[in-house]
Amino acid sequence: MKLLCVCGLGQGTSLILRMNVEQVLSELGIMADVEHTDVSSASSMDVDFIVTNRELADSLAGVNAKIIIVNNYFDRVEIKNALKENLE
């Protein structure tokens, strides 16, 4: 399973999201490859899931990956609930 964490520029915020997603996946006992990038590059990447906020999700319409919405990239509870809802 491949997950992609996406923010506008693909640097700081998506890296923080990636670190939090990896932590939550570890807590849930789910193995996955997690990467991060910017919204422009995300549409051309082959992944199973994209984790991003609602605004950027609109820019990713038409991608093959399932999009998981997380509004606060720092809130592990929200991330855990979103991942559980979409991955289990």
Tab-separated table of C-alpha atoms in Angstrom, residues 41-88:
chain	number	residue	atom	x	y	z
A	41	SER	CA	3.489	16.459	-8.690
A	42	ALA	CA	0.893	14.364	-6.869
A	43	SER	CA	-1.420	13.974	-9.836
A	44	SER	CA	1.229	12.094	-11.838
A	45	MET	CA	2.306	9.687	-9.064
A	46	ASP	CA	1.120	6.071	-8.823
A	47	VAL	CA	-0.189	5.632	-5.265
A	48	ASP	CA	-3.168	3.993	-3.576
A	49	PHE	CA	-4.126	6.881	-1.272
A	50	ILE	CA	-3.483	10.616	-1.149
A	51	VAL	CA	-3.740	12.359	2.222
A	52	THR	CA	-4.385	16.082	1.930
A	53	ASN	CA	-6.752	18.888	2.933
A	54	ARG	CA	-10.089	19.701	1.297
A	55	GLU	CA	-8.780	22.684	-0.701
A	56	LEU	CA	-6.000	20.694	-2.356
A	57	ALA	CA	-8.255	17.679	-2.879
A	58	ASP	CA	-10.251	19.767	-5.352
A	59	SER	CA	-7.044	20.208	-7.384
A	60	LEU	CA	-6.577	16.427	-7.491
A	61	ALA	CA	-9.918	15.579	-9.048
A	62	GLY	CA	-9.487	12.804	-11.591
A	63	VAL	CA	-6.531	11.016	-9.969
A	64	ASN	CA	-6.797	7.238	-9.583
A	65	ALA	CA	-5.877	7.259	-5.889
A	66	LYS	CA	-8.475	7.469	-3.143
A	67	ILE	CA	-8.220	10.843	-1.432
A	68	ILE	CA	-8.280	11.012	2.367
A	69	ILE	CA	-9.141	14.435	3.758
A	70	VAL	CA	-7.293	15.752	6.816
A	71	ASN	CA	-7.894	19.397	7.705
A	72	ASN	CA	-5.325	19.724	10.505
A	73	TYR	CA	-2.012	18.102	9.579
A	74	PHE	CA	-0.866	18.326	13.216
A	75	ASP	CA	-3.896	16.599	14.787
A	76	ARG	CA	-3.054	12.902	15.139
A	77	VAL	CA	-6.553	12.095	16.399
A	78	GLU	CA	-8.096	13.499	13.216
A	79	ILE	CA	-5.472	11.708	11.121
A	80	LYS	CA	-6.113	8.424	12.944
A	81	ASN	CA	-9.881	8.706	12.466
A	82	ALA	CA	-9.497	9.555	8.762
A	83	LEU	CA	-7.074	6.674	8.148
A	84	LYS	CA	-9.185	4.173	10.099
A	85	GLU	CA	-12.286	5.209	8.173
A	86	ASN	CA	-10.595	4.809	4.800
A	87	LEU	CA	-8.060	2.004	5.274
A	88	GLU	CA	-9.899	-0.563	7.404
